[in-house]
PDB file of C-alpha atoms in Angstrom:
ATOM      1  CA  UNK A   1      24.720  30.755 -21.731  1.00 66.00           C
ATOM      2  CA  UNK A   2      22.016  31.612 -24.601  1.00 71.00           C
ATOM      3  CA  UNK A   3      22.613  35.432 -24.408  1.00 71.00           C
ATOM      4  CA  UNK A   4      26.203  34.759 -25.364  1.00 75.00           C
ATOM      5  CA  UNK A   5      25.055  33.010 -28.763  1.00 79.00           C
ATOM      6  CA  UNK A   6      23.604  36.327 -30.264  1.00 81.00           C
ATOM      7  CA  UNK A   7      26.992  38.182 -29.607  1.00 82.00           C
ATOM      8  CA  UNK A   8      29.435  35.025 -30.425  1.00 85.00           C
ATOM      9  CA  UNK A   9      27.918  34.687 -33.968  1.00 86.00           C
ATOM     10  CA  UNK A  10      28.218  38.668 -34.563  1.00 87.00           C
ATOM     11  CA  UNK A  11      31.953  37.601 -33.163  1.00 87.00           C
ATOM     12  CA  UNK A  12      32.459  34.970 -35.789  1.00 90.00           C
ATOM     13  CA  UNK A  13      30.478  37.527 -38.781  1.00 90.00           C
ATOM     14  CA  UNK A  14      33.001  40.156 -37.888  1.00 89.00           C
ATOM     15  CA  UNK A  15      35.873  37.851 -38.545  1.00 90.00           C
ATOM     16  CA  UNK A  16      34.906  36.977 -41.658  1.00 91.00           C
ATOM     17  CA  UNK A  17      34.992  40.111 -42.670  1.00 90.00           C
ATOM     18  CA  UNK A  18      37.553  41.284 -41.017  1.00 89.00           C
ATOM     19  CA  UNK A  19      36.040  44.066 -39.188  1.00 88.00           C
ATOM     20  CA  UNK A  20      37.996  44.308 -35.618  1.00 88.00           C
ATOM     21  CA  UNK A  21      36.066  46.973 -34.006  1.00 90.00           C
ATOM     22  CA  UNK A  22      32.727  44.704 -34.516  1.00 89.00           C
ATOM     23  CA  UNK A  23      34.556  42.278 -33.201  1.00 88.00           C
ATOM     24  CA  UNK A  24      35.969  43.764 -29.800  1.00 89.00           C
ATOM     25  CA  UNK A  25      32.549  45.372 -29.491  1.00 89.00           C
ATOM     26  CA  UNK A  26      30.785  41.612 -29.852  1.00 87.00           C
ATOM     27  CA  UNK A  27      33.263  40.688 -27.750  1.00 88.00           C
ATOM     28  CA  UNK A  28      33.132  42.569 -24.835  1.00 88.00           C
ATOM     29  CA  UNK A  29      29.336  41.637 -25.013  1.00 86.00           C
ATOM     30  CA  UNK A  30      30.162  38.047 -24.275  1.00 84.00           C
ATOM     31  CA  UNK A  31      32.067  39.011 -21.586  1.00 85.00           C
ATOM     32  CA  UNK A  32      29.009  40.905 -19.757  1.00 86.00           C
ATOM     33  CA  UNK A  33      27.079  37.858 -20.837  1.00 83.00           C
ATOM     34  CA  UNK A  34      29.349  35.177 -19.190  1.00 83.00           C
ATOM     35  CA  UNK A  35      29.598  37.715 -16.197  1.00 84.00           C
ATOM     36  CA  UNK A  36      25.826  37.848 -15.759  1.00 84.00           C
ATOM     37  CA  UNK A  37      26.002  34.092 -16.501  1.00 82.00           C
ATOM     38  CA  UNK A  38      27.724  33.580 -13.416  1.00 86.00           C
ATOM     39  CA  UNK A  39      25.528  35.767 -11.468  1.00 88.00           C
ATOM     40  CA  UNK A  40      22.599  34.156 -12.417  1.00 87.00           C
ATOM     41  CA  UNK A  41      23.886  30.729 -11.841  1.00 88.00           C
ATOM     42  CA  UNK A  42      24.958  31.732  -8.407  1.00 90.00           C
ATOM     43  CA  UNK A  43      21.314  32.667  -7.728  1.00 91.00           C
ATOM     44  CA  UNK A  44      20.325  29.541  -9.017  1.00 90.00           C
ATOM     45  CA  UNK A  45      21.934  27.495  -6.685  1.00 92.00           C
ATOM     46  CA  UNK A  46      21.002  29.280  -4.043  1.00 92.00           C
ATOM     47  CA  UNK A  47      17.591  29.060  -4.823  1.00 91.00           C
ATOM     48  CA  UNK A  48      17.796  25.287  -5.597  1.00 93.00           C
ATOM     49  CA  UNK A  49      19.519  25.104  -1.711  1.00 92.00           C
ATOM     50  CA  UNK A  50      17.015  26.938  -0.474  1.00 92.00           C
ATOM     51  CA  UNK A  51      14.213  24.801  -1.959  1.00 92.00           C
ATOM     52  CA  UNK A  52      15.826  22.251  -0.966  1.00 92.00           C
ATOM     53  CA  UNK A  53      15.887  22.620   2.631  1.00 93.00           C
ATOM     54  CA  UNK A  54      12.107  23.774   2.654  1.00 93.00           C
ATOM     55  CA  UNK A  55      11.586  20.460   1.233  1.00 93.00           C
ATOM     56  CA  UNK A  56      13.348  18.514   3.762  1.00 94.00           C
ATOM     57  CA  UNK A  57      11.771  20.846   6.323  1.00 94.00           C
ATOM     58  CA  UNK A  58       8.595  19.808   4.831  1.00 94.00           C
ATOM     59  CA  UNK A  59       9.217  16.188   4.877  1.00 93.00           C
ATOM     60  CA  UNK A  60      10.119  16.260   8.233  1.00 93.00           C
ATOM     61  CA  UNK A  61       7.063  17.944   9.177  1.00 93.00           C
ATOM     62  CA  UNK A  62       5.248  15.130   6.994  1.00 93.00           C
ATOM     63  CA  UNK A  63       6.717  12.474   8.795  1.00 92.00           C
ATOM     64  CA  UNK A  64       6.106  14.199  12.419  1.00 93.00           C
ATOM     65  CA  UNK A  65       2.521  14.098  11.513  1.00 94.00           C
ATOM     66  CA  UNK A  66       2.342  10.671  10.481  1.00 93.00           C
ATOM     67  CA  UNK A  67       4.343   9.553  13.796  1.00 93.00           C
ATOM     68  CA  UNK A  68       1.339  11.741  15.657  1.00 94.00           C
ATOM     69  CA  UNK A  69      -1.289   9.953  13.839  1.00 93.00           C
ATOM     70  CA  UNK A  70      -0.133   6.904  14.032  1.00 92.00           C
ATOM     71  CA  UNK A  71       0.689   7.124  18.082  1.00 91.00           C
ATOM     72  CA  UNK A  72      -3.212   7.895  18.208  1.00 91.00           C
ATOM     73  CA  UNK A  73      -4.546   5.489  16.140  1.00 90.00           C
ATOM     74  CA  UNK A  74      -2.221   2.932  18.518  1.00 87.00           C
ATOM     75  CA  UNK A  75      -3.835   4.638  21.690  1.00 87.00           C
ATOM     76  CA  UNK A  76      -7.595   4.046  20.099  1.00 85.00           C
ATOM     77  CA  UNK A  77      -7.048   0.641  19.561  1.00 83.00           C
ATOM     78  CA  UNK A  78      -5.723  -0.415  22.814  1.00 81.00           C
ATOM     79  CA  UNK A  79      -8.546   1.404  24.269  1.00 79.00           C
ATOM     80  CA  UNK A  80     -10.552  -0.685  21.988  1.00 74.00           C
ATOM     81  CA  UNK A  81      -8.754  -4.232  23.469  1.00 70.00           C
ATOM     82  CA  UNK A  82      -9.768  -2.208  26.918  1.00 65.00           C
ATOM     83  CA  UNK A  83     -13.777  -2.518  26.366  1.00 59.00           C
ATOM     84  CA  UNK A  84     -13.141  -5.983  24.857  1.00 58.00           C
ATOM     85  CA  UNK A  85     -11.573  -7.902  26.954  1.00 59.00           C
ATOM     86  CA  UNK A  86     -14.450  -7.191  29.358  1.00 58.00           C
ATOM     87  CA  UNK A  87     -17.116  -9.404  26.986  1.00 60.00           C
ATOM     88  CA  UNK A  88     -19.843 -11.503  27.956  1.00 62.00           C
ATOM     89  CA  UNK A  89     -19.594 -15.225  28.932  1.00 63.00           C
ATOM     90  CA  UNK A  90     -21.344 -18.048  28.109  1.00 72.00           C
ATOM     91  CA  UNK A  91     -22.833 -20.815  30.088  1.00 79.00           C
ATOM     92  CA  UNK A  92     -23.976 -24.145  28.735  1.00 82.00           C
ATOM     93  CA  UNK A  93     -27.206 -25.296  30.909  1.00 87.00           C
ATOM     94  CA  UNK A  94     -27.580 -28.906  32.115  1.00 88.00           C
ATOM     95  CA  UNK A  95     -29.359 -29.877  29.713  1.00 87.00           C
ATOM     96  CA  UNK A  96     -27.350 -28.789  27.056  1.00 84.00           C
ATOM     97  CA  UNK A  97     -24.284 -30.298  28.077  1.00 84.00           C
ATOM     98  CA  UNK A  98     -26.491 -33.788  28.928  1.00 84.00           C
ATOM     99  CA  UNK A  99     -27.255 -33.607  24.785  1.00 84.00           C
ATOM    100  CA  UNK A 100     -23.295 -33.338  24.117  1.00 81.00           C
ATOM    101  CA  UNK A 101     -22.525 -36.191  26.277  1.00 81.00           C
ATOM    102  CA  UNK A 102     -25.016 -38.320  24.768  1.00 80.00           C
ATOM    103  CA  UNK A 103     -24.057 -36.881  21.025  1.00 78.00           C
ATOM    104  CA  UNK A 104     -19.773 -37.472  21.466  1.00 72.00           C
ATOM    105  CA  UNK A 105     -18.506 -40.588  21.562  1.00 59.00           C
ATOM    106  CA  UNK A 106     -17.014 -41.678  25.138  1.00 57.00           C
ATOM    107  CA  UNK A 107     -14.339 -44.188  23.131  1.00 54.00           C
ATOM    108  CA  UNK A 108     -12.971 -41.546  20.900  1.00 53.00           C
ATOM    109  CA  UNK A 109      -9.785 -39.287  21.369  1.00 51.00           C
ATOM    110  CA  UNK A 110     -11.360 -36.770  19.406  1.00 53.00           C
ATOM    111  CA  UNK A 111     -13.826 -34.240  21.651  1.00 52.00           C
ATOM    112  CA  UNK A 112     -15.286 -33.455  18.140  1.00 54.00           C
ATOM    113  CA  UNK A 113     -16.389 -36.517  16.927  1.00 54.00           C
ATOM    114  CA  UNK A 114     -19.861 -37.419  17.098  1.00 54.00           C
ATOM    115  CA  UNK A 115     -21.482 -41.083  17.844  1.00 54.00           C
ATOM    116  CA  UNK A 116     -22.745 -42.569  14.727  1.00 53.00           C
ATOM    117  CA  UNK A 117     -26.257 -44.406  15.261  1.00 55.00           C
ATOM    118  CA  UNK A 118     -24.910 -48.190  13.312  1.00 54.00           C
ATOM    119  CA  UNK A 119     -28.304 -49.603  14.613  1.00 59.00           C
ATOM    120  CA  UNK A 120     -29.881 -48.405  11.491  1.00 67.00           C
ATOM    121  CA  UNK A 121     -31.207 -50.557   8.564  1.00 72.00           C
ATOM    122  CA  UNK A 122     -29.702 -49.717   4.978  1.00 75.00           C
ATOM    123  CA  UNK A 123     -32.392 -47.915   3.387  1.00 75.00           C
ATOM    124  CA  UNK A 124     -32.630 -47.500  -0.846  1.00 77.00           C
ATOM    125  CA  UNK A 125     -34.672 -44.747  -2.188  1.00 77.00           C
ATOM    126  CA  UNK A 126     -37.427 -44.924  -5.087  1.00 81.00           C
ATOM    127  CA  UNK A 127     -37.789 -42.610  -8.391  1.00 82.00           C
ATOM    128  CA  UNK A 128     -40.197 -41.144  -6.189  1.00 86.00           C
ATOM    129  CA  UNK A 129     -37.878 -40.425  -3.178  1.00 81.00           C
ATOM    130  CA  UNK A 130     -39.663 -42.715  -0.725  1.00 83.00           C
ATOM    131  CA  UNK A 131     -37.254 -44.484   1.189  1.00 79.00           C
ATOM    132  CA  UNK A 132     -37.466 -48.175   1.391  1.00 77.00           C
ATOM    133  CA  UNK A 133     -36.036 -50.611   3.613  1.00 75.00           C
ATOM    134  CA  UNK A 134     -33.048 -52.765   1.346  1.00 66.00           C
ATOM    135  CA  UNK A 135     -34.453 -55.907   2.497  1.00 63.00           C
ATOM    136  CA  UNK A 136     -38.728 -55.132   1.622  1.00 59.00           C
ATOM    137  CA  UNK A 137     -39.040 -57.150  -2.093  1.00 58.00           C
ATOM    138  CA  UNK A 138     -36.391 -54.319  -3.972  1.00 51.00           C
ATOM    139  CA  UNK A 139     -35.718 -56.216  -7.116  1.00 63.00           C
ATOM    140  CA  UNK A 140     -33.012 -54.916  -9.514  1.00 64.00           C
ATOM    141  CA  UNK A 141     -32.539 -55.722 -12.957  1.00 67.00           C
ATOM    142  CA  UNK A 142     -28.764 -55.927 -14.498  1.00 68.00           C
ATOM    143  CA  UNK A 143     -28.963 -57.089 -18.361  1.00 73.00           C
ATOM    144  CA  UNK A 144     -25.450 -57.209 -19.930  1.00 68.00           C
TER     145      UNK A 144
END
């Protein structure tokens, strides 16, 4: 459409001045032009179809590989769950569950919950850190 703008304003010159023969001349210049136009514009789309499809085609082939790598990466994990659901055990000893008993509280409905020793005197603690017993000659001093 740009290589008609060279001959349309020789077209439009040639009017003003009246020449006709520069102006069927500038004419039939536009006409190749808007022929080749055509042309060109035919080949365009074609090309733009073509490019097109190889993109789809391309996509596709994308997408195919994805699938693939995907199906794999499914396959390596399952073989992974494989190998782990053979793992190890673990067996508490005697002894060990003899020190949970002893540690859980029989009353509770909680399996969790540990006994809590209430047999214990209240103990305070000194600037120093030493703990004392609450009832050992502890005096404090509240002035208001």
């Amino acid at each position: 459409m740009e290589l008609r703008d060279t001959p349309m304003r020789v077209f439009k010159e040639a009017r003003r001045k009246g020449d006709i023969a520069t102006m069927e001349r500038a004419m039939g210049y536009i006409g190749e032009f808007s022929d080749k136009a055509e042309e060109y514009k035919a080949e365009a789309d074609k090309g733009m179809e073509e490019d097109a499809r190889e993109a789809r085609e391309k996509a596709k082939l994308q997408c195919e590989v994805a699938i693939e790598k995907r199906k794999e990466e499914c396959e390596k994990l399952e073989e992974n769950r494989e190998i782990d659901s053979n793992t190890d055990l673990v067996e508490i000893s005697e002894e060990g569950k003899g020190l949970l008993r002893d540690n859980v509280d029989s009353n509770s409905t909680c399996p969790n919950k540990r006994k809590i020793d209430t047999k214990k005197e209240p103990v305070t603690y000194t600037k120093t850190g030493e703990a004392v017993l609450a009832g050992q000659g502890v005096s404090i001093s509240h002035s208001v």
